[in-house]
Coordinates of C-alpha atoms and ligand atoms in Angstrom, one line a residue:
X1 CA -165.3 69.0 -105.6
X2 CA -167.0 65.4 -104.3
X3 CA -167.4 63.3 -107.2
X4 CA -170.9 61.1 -106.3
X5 CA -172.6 60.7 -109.8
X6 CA -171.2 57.3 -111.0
X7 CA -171.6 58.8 -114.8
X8 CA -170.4 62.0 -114.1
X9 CA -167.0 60.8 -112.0
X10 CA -166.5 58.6 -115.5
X11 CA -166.3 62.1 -117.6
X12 CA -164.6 63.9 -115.3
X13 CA -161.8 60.7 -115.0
X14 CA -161.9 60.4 -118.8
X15 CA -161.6 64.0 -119.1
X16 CA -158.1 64.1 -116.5
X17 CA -156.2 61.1 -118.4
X18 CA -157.3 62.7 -122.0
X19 CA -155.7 65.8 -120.2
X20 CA -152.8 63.6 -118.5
X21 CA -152.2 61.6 -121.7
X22 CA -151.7 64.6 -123.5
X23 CA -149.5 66.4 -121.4
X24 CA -147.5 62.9 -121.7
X25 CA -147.2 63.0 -125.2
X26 CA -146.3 66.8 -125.3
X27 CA -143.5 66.3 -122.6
X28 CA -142.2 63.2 -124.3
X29 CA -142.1 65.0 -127.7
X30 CA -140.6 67.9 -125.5
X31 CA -138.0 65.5 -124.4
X32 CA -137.8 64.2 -127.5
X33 CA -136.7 67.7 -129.1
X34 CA -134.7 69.3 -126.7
X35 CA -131.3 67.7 -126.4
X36 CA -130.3 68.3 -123.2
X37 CA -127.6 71.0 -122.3
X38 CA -124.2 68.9 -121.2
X39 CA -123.1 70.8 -117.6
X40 CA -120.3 71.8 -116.8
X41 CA -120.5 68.7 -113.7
X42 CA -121.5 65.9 -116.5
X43 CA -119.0 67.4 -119.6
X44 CA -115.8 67.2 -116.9
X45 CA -117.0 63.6 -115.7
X46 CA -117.1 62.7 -119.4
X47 CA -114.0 63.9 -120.7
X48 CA -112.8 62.0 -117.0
X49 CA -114.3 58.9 -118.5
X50 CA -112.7 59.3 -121.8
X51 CA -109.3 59.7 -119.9
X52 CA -109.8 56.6 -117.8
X53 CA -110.4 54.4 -120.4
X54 CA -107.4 55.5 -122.2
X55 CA -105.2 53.5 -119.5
X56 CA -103.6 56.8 -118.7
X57 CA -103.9 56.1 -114.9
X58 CA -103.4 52.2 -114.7
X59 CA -99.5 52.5 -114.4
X60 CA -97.6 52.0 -111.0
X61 CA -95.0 54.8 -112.2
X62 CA -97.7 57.2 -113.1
X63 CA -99.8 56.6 -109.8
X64 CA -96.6 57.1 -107.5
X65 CA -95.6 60.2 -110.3
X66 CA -99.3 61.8 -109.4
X67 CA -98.5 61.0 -105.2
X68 CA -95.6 62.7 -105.8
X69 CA -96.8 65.8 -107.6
X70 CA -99.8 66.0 -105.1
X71 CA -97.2 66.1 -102.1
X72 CA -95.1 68.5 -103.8
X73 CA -98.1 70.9 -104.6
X74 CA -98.8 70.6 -101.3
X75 CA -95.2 71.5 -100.1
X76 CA -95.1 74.7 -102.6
X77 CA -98.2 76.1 -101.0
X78 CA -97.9 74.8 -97.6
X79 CA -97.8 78.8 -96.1
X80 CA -100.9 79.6 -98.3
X81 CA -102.4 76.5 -96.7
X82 CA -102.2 77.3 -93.1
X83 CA -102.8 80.7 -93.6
X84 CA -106.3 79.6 -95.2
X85 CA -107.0 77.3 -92.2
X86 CA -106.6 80.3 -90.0
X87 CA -108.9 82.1 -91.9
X88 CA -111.6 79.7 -92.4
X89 CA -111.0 78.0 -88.7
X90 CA -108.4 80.2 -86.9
X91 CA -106.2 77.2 -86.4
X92 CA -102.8 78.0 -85.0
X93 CA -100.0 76.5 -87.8
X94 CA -98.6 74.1 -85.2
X95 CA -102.8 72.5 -85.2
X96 CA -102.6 73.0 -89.3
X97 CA -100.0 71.2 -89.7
X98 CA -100.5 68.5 -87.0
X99 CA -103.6 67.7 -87.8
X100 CA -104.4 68.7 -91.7
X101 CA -101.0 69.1 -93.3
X102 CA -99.0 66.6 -91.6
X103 CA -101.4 63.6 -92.0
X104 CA -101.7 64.2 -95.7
X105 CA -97.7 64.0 -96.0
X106 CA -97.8 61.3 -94.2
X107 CA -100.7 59.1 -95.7
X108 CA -98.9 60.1 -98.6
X109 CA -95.6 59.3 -98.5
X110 CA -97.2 55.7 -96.8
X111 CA -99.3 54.9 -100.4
X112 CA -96.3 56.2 -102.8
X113 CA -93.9 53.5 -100.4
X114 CA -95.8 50.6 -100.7
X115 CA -97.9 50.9 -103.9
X116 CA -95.8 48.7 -105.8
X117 CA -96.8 45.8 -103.2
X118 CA -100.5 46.8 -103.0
X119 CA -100.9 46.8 -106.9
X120 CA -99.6 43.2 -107.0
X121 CA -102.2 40.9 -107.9
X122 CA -102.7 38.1 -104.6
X123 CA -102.5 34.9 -104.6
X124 CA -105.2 32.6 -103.4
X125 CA -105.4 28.8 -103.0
X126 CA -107.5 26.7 -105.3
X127 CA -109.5 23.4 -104.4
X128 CA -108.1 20.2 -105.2
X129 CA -111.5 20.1 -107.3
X130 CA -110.2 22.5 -109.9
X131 CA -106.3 21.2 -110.6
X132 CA -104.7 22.1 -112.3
X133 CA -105.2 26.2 -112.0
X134 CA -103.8 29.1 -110.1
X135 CA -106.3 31.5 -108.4
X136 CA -105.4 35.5 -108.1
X137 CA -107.1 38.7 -106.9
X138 CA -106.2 41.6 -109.8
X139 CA -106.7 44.9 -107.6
X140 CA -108.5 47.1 -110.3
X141 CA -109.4 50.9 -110.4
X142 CA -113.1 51.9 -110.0
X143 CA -112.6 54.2 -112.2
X144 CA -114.4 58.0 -111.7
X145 CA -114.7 58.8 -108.4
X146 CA -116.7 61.4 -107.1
X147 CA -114.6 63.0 -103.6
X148 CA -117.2 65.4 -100.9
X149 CA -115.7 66.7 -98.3
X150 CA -116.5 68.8 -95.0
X151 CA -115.7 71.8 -93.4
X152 CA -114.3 70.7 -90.3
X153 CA -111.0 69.4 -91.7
X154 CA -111.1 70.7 -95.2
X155 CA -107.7 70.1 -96.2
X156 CA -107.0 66.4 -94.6
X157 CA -110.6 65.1 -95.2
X158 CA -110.1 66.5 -98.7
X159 CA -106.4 65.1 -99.9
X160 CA -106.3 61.9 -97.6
X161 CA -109.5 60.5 -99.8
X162 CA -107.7 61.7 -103.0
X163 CA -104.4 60.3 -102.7
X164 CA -106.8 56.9 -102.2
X165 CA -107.8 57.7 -105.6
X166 CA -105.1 58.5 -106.9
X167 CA -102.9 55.5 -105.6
X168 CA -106.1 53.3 -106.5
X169 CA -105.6 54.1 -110.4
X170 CA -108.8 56.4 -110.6
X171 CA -109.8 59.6 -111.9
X172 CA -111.6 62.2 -109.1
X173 CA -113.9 65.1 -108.8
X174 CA -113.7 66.4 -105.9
X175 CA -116.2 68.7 -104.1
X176 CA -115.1 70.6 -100.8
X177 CA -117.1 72.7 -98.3
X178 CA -118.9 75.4 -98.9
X179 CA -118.6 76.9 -95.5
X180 CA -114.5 76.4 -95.7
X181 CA -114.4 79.1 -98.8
X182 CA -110.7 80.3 -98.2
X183 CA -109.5 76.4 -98.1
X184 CA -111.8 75.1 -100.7
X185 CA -110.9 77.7 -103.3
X186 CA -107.5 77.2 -102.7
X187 CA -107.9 73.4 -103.6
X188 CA -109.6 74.3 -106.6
X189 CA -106.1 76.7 -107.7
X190 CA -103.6 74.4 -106.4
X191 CA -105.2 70.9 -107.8
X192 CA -106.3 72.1 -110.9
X193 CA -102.8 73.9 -111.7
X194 CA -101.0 70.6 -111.0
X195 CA -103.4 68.0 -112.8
X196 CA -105.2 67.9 -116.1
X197 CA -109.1 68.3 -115.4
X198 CA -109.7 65.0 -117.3
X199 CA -107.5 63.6 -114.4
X200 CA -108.3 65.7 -111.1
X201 CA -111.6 68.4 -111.0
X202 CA -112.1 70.4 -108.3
X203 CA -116.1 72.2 -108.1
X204 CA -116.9 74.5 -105.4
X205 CA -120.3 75.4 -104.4
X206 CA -123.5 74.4 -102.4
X207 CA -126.4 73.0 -102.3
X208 CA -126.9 72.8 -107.0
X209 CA -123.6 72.0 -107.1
X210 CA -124.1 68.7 -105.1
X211 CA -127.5 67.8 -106.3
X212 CA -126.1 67.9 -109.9
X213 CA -122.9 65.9 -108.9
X214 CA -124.8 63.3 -106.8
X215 CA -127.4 62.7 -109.7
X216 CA -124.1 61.5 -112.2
X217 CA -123.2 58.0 -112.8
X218 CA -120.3 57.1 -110.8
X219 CA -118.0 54.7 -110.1
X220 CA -117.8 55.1 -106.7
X221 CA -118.6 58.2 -104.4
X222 CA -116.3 58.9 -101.1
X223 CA -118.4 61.2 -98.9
X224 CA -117.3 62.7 -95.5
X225 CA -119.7 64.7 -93.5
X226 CA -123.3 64.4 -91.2
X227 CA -125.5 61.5 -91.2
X228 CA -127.9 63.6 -92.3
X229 CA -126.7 64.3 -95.8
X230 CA -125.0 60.6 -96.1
X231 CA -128.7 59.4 -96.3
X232 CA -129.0 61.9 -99.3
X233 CA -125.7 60.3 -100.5
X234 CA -127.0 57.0 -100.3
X235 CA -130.0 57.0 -101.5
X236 CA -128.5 58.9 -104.8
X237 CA -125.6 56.5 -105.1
X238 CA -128.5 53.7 -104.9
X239 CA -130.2 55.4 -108.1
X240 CA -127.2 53.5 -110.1
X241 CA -126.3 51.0 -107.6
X242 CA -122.9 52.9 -107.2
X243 CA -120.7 51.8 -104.0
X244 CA -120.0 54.3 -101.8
X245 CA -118.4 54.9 -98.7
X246 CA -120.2 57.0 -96.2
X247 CA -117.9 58.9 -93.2
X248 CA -120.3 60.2 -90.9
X249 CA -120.5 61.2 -87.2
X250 CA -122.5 61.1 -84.1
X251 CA -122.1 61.6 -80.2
X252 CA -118.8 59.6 -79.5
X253 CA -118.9 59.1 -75.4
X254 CA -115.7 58.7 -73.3
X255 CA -116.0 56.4 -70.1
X256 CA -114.2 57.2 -67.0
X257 CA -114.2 54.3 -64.4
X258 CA -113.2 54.4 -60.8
X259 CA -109.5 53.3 -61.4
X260 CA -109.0 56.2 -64.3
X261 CA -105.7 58.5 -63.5
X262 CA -107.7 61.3 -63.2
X263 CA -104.4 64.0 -64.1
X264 CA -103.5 62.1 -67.3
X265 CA -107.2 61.5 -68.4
X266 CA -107.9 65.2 -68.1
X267 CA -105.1 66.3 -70.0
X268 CA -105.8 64.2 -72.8
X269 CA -109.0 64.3 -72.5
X270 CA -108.8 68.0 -72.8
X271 CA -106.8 67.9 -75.8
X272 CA -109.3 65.6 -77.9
X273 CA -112.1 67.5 -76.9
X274 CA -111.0 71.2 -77.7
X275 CA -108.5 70.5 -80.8
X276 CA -110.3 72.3 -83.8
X277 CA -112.8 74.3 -81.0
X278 CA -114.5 70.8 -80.5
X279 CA -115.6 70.8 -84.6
X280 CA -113.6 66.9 -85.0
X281 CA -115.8 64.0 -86.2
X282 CA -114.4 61.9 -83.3
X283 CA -113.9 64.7 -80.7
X284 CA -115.3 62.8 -77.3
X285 CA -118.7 64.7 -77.3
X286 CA -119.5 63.7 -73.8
X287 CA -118.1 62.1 -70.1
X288 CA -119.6 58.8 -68.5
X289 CA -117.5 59.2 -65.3
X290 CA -118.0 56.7 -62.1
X291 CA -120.1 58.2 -59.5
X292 CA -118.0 59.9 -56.8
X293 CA -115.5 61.2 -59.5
X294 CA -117.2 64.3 -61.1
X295 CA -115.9 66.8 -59.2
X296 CA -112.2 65.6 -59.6
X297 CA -112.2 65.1 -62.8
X298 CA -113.9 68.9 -63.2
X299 CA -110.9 70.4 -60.8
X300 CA -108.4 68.4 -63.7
X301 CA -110.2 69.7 -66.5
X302 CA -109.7 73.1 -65.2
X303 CA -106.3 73.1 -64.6
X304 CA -105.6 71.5 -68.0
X305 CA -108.0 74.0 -70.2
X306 CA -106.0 76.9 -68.4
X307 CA -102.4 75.2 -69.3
X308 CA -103.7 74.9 -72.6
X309 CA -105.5 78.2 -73.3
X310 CA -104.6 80.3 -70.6
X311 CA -107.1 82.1 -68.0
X312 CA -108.5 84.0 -70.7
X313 CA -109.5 81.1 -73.2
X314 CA -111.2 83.7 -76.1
X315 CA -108.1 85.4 -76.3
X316 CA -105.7 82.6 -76.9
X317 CA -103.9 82.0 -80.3
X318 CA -104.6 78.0 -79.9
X319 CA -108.2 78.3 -79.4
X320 CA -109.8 77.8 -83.2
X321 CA -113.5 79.5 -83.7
X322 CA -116.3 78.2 -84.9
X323 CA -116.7 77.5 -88.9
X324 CA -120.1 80.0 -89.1
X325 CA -122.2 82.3 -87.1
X326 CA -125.0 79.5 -87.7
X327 CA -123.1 77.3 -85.9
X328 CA -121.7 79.3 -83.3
X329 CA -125.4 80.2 -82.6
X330 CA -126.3 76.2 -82.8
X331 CA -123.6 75.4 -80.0
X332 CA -124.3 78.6 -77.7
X333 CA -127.9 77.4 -78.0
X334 CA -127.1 73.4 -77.2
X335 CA -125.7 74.8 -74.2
X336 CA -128.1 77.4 -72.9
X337 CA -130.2 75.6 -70.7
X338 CA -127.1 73.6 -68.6
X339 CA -125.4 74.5 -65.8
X340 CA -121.8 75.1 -66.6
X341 CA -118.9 73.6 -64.6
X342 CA -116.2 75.7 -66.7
X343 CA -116.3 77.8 -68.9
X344 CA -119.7 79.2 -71.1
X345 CA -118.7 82.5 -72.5
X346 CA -118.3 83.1 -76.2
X347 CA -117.3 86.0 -78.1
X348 CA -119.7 87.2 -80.9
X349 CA -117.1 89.3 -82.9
X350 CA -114.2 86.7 -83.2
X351 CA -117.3 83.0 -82.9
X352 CA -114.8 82.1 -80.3
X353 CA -116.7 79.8 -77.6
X354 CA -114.6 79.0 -74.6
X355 CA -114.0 75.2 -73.7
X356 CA -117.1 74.8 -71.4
X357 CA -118.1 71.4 -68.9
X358 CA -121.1 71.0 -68.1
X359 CA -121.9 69.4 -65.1
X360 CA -124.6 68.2 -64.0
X361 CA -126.2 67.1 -67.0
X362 CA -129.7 65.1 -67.8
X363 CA -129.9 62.8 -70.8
X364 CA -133.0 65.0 -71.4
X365 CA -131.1 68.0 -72.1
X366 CA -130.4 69.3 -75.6
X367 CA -126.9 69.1 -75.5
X368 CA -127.3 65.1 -75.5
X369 CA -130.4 65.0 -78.4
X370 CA -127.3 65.8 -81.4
X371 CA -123.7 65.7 -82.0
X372 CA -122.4 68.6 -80.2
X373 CA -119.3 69.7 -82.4
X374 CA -118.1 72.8 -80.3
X375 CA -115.6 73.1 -77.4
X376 CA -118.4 71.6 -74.8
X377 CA -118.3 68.6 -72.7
X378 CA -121.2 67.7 -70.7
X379 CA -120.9 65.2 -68.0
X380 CA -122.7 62.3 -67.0
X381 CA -122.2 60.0 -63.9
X382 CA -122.9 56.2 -63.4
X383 CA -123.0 53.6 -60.3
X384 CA -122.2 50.5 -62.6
X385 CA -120.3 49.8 -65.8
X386 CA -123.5 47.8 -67.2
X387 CA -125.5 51.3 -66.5
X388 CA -122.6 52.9 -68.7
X389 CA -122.5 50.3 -71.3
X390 CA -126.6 50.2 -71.7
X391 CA -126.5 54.0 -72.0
X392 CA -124.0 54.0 -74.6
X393 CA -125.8 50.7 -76.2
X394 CA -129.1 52.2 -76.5
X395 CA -128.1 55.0 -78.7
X396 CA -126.9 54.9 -81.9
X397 CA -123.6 53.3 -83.0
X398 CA -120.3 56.1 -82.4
X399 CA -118.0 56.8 -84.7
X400 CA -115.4 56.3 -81.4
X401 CA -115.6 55.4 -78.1
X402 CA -113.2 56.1 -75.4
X403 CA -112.3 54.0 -72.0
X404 CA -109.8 55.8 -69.1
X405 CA -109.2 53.0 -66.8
X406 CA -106.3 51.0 -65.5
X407 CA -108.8 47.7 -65.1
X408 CA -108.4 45.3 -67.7
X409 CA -111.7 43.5 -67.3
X410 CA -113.2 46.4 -67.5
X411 CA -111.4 48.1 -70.6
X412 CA -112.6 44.2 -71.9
X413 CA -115.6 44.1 -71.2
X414 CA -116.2 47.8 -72.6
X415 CA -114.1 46.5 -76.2
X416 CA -116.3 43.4 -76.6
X417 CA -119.7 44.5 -75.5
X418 CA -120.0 47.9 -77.4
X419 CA -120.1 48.3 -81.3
X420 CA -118.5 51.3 -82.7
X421 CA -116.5 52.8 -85.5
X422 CA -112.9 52.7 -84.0
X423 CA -111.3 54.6 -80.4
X424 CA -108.6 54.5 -77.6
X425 CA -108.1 53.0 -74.8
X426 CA -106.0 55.8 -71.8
X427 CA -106.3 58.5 -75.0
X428 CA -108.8 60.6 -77.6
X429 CA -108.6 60.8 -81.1
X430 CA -105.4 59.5 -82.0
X431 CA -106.2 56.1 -83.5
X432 CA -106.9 58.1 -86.4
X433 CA -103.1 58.7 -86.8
X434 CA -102.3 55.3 -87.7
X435 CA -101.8 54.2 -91.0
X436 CA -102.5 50.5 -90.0
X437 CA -105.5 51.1 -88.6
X438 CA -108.8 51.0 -90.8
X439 CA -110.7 54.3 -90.2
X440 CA -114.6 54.0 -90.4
X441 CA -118.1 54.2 -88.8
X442 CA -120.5 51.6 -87.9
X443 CA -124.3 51.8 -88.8
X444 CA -125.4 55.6 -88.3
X445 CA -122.0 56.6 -88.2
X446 CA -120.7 55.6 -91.5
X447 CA -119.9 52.4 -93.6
X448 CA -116.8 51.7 -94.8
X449 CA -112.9 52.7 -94.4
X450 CA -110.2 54.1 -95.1
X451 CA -106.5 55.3 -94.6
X452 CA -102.9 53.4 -95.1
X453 CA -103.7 49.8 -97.2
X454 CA -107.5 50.3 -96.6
X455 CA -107.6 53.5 -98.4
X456 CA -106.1 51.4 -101.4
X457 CA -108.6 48.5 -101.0
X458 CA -111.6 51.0 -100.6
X459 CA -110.4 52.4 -104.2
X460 CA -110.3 49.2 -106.1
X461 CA -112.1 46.7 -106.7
X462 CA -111.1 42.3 -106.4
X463 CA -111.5 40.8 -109.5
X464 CA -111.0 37.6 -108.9
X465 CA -109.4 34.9 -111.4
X466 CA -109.0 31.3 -111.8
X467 CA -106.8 30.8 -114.6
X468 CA -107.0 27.1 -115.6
X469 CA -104.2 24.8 -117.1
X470 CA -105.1 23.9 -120.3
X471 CA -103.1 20.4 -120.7
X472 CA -105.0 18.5 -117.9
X473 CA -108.8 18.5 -117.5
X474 CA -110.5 16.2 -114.8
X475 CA -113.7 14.4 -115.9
X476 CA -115.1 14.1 -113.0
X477 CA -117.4 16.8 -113.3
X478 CA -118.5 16.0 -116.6
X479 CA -121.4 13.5 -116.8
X480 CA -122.1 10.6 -116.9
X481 CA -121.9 10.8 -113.2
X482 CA -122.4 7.2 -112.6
X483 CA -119.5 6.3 -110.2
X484 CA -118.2 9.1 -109.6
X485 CA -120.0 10.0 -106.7
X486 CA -117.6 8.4 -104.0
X487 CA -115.0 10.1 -105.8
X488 CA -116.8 13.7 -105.2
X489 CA -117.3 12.9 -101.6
X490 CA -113.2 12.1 -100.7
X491 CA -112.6 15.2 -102.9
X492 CA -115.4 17.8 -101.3
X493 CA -115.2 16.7 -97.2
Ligands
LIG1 P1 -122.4 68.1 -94.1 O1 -123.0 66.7 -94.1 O2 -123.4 69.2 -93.9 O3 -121.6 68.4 -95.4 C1 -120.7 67.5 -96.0 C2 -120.6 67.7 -97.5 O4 -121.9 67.5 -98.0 C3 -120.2 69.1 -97.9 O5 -119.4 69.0 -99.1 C4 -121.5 69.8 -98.3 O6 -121.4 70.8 -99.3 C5 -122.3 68.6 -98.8 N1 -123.8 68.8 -98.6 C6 -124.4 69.5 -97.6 N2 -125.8 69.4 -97.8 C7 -126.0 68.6 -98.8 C8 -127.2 68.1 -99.5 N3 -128.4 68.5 -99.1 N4 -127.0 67.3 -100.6 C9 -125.8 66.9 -101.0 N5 -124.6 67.4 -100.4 C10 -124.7 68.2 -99.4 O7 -121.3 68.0 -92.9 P2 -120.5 69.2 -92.4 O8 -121.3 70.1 -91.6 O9 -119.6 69.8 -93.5 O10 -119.5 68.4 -91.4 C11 -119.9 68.0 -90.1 C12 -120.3 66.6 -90.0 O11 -119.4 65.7 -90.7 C13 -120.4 66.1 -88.6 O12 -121.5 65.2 -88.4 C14 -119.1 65.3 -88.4 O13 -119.1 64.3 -87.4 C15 -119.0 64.7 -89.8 N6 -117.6 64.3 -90.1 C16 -117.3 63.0 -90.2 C17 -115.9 62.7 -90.5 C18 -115.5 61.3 -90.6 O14 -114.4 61.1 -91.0 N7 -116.3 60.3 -90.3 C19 -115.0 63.7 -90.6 C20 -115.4 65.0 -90.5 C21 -116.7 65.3 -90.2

C-alpha cells in the first residue's frame, strides 16, 4: 500500500521498528539462549587447533615422518587407487599413474629431500643504520589449513596440496569432489587410517559441506577448481581476512605460426589436448594457427588421434570419459552448432566423446564463450601474430599459453607481450611436471603457486627478525638531532 498521509506513514513507521525492534530483542535473547550446536566441520577444526598449538607438527623429523607415511599409504593402496580413477574417470593405469600417482611420489619424495634446507631460517643483510644486528626470515607454519579439491585430477590435486601442508608444519582438512565419489571416499579411508583427525581430516560432500567449511576461521584455504566458485572462495576467506590461494582455469589457447613443425606439433598437441578426455585445467582449449596452415595441421591431427586411439576412438582403453552425464551433456552441447573437422560422436552408455576438431570456427560460437574441458579443439586462423596476440590479450588472463614455432622473435615476442599463468614453448602441459617451476594462475585464472620450494613457501609464512646486539647502541637516532644530520645523509645515500 502507498503511504501519502504524512501522520499516517509516521504510525505505520513507528508501528514496523516497534515490530522490528522487537523481533531484535527476541532473536538476540534467542541467541542469547541457544548455545549453538558445535558441527562436526568446526569440532574437527578445533580439536586441529588444539593439536597445532601443542607443537606436535613444528619438528623437521615429524614433518619428513608424516611425507613419509603419506607416500607409503599411498604405495599400500596404489592398485585401489587406479582402479578408483577408472571408475570415476576411466583412466587407463599407465594415465593414473603418469599423471595422478606419479606426480604425487614425486612432489613428495622432492619436499621429504630438501625440507631440512627449506625449514632453515634465511639470512638477510642489514643496513649499516642498524649495526650491530643480524637479520633472518623464520619460515613458520600457518597453522589449519583448509585443502578443496576438484574432480578432474582428484587424487594429484588432492595430495600435491597436502604434502605442502604437511612439509609446511600445518594441520589440514581436506575436502575432495563430490563428482569423483570412488576417489574421494577412498581419500577419506586411506588418510584418516594413517593420520590422527586432529592432524589430517578428510569430509566428503557437496554443496553444505563446503558452505559450512568455507564459513570457519582459517589459517589459510588452498582451493583448486572454476573461477566461478574461487569467487565464492574468496569472498569467504575475506570474511576473516584469511590468505588463500585460488587455482582456477579458463580457455588456455595454443599458437601455431607459419614456421611450426606441423608432425611434432600435432602429436603433442594431441596428447595435451585429449589426456584425461580433455577434463585438464591447462589442456590447450583452442588452436590460433597461421592462415594457410589449417588444413595441415587437421590432416596431422588425424593421423595422430588414430595412433593414439585407434579408428574407433569410443572404444579405446586410453580414451577417459567424461566425469558426469551433466557434463557430458555440457560438452556435446558446446559443440553442437560447429562444424567438425574430426571426430563429433559420443557414446551415451559409456559418456565417452571422441577427440573432435572443429574447423572452421567463429569467435561467436559457443564453444569459445567458456572453458571447454572435453576432448574438443576448435580452430581459429590468423594473418598476423599481433591479430593472434590481441585475440589472446583481449580475453581473460590463461592459466597457460602455448607457442609451436621454430622463430625466436616470435616465440619472444609472444613470452613478453602476453600475461598468463605458466606454458610451453614446442609442447602442452608439461611445465606442470617440474618441480622448479612455480605453478599458478594470473588474474581470472587463479592467484598464487605452488609445487617443489613454492609449495613450501605458499604454506608458511616469513616472519621476519632483526635480532640486535645488545653491547653497542648507536646514538645517532636518538635525539637531540642537532648535528647529526650530515651524519644521516653519508649513512642513508
Ligand atoms: P568446481 O569449482 O565446481 O569445484 C571445485 C571444488 O569446489 C569442489 O571441491 C567442489 O565440491 C567445491 N564447490 C563447488 N561448488 C561450490 C560452492 N558453491 N561453494 C563452495 N564450494 C563449492 O570445479 P570442478 O568442476 O571440480 O573443476 C573444474 C574446474 O577447475 C575447471 O575450471 C578447471 O580449469 C579448474 N581446475 C583448475 C586447476 C588448477 O590447478 N588451476 C586444476 C584442476 C581444475
Amino acid at each position: 500500500m502507498l503511504c501519502w498521509n504524512p501522520t499516517s506513514c509516521g504510525i505505520l513507521l513507528e508501528s514496523f521498528f516497534l515490530t522490528l525492534s522487537d523481533i531484535l530483542s527476541f532473536t538476540e535473547n534467542a541467541h542469547c539462549a541457544i548455545i549453538p550446536a558445535m558441527s562436526i566441520y568446526s569440532d574437527t577444526l578445533e580439536r586441529q587447533k588444539e593439536y597445532f598449538r601443542s607443537g606436535s607438527t613444528l619438528s623437521c623429523s615429524f614433518r619428513k615422518r608424516m611425507l613419509r607415511t603419506l607416500k607409503e599409504t599411498l604405495k599400500a593402496n596404489e592398485d585401489r587407487i587406479l582402479e578408483a580413477l577408472a571408475a570415476d574417470l576411466g583412466k587407463s593405469p599407465f594415465e593414473g599413474y603418469a599423471t595422478e600417482l606419479g606426480i604425487a611420489y614425486e612432489e613428495i619424495g622432492y619436499l621429504e629431500k630438501h625440507l631440512g634446507k627449506l625449514m632453515r631460517k634465511t639470512r638477510v643483510s642489514t643496513p649499516i643504520t642498524q649495526f650491530k644486528s643480524k637479520s633472518y626470515i623464520i619460515h613458520e607454519p600457518l597453522g589449519n589449513t583448509l585443502i578443496m579439491s576438484p574432480w578432474n585430477y582428484p587424487l594429484q590435486l588432492t595430495i600435491v596440496p597436502l604434502a605442502g601442508a604437511i612439509a609446511g608444519g600445518n594441520t589440514a582438512i581436506v575436502k575432495p569432489s563430490r563428482y569423483s565419489r570412488n576417489v574421494s571416499s577412498l581419500l577419506k579411508e586411506i588418510l584418516e587410517n594413517a593420520f590422527p583427525q586432529e592432524y589430517i581430516a578428510v569430509f566428503e560432500g557437496g554443496h553444505e559441506t563446503n558452505t559450512e567449511l568455507l564459513a570457519l576461521r582459517w589459517d589459510f584455504i588452498f582451493f583448486t577448481g572454476s573461477p566461478a566458485v574461487g569467487r565464492i572462495v574468496h569472498r569467504a576467506a575475506n570474511e576473516h581476512l584469511t590468505p588463500c590461494v585460488l587455482e582456477l582455469g579458463g580457455k588456455s589457447p595454443v599458437i601455431i605460426d607459419g614456421s611450426a613443425d606441423i608432425a611434432l606439433t600435432a602429436r603433442r598437441l594431441a596428447w595435451g589436448k585429449f589426456l584425461n578426455a580433455g577434463q585438464t585445467c591447462v589442456a590447450p582449449d583452442y588452436a590460433l594457427v597461421k592462415e594457410g596452415m589449417e588444413k595441415s595441421l587437421i590432416e596431422a591431427l588425424d593421423v595422430e588421434i588414430k595412433r593414439m586411439f585407434t579408428s574407433s576412438p569410443l572404444t579405446s582403453p586410453d580414451l577417459p570419459k567424461i566425469i558426469n552425464r551433466k557434463h557430458f551433456d555440457r560438452v556435446n552441447g558446446l559443440i553442437a552448432g560447429s562444424e567438425k573437422a574430426l571426430g563429433g560422436r559420443s557414446d551415451d552408455s559409456t559418456l565417452r566423446i571422441e577427440p573432435t576438431v572443429l574447423y572452421p570456427v567463429k569467435e561467436s560460437d559457443a564453444v569459445m564463450q567458456e572453458e571447454i574441458f572435453g576432448p574438443v579443439l576448435p580452430i581459429l586462423t590468423y594473418k598476423t601474430l599481433d591479430e593472434a596476440i590481441d585475440f589472446i590479450r583481449s580475453r581473460e588472463k590463461p592459466l597457460a599459453l602455448y607457442i609451436f614455432s621454430r622463430d625466436k622473435k616470435a616465440i619472444g615476442k609472444v613470452l613478453s607481450t602476453l600475461s598468463f599463468g605458466g606454458g610451453c614453448v614446442n609442447d602442452t602441459v608439461v611445465h606442470l611436471t617440474a618441480s622448479g617451476l612455480p605453478f599458478g594462475g594470473i588474474g581470472n585464472s587463479g592467484m598464487g603457486s605452488y609445487h617443489g620450494r613454492r609449495s613450501f613457501e605458499t604454506f608458511t609464512h616469513d616472519k621476519s627478525i632483526m635480532d640486535k646486539a645488545l653491547y653497542l647502541d648507536l646514538p645517532v637516532r636518538y635525539a637531540p638531532f642537532k648535528g647529526k644530520l650530515k651524519l644521516l645523509k653519508l649513512l642513508m645515500r
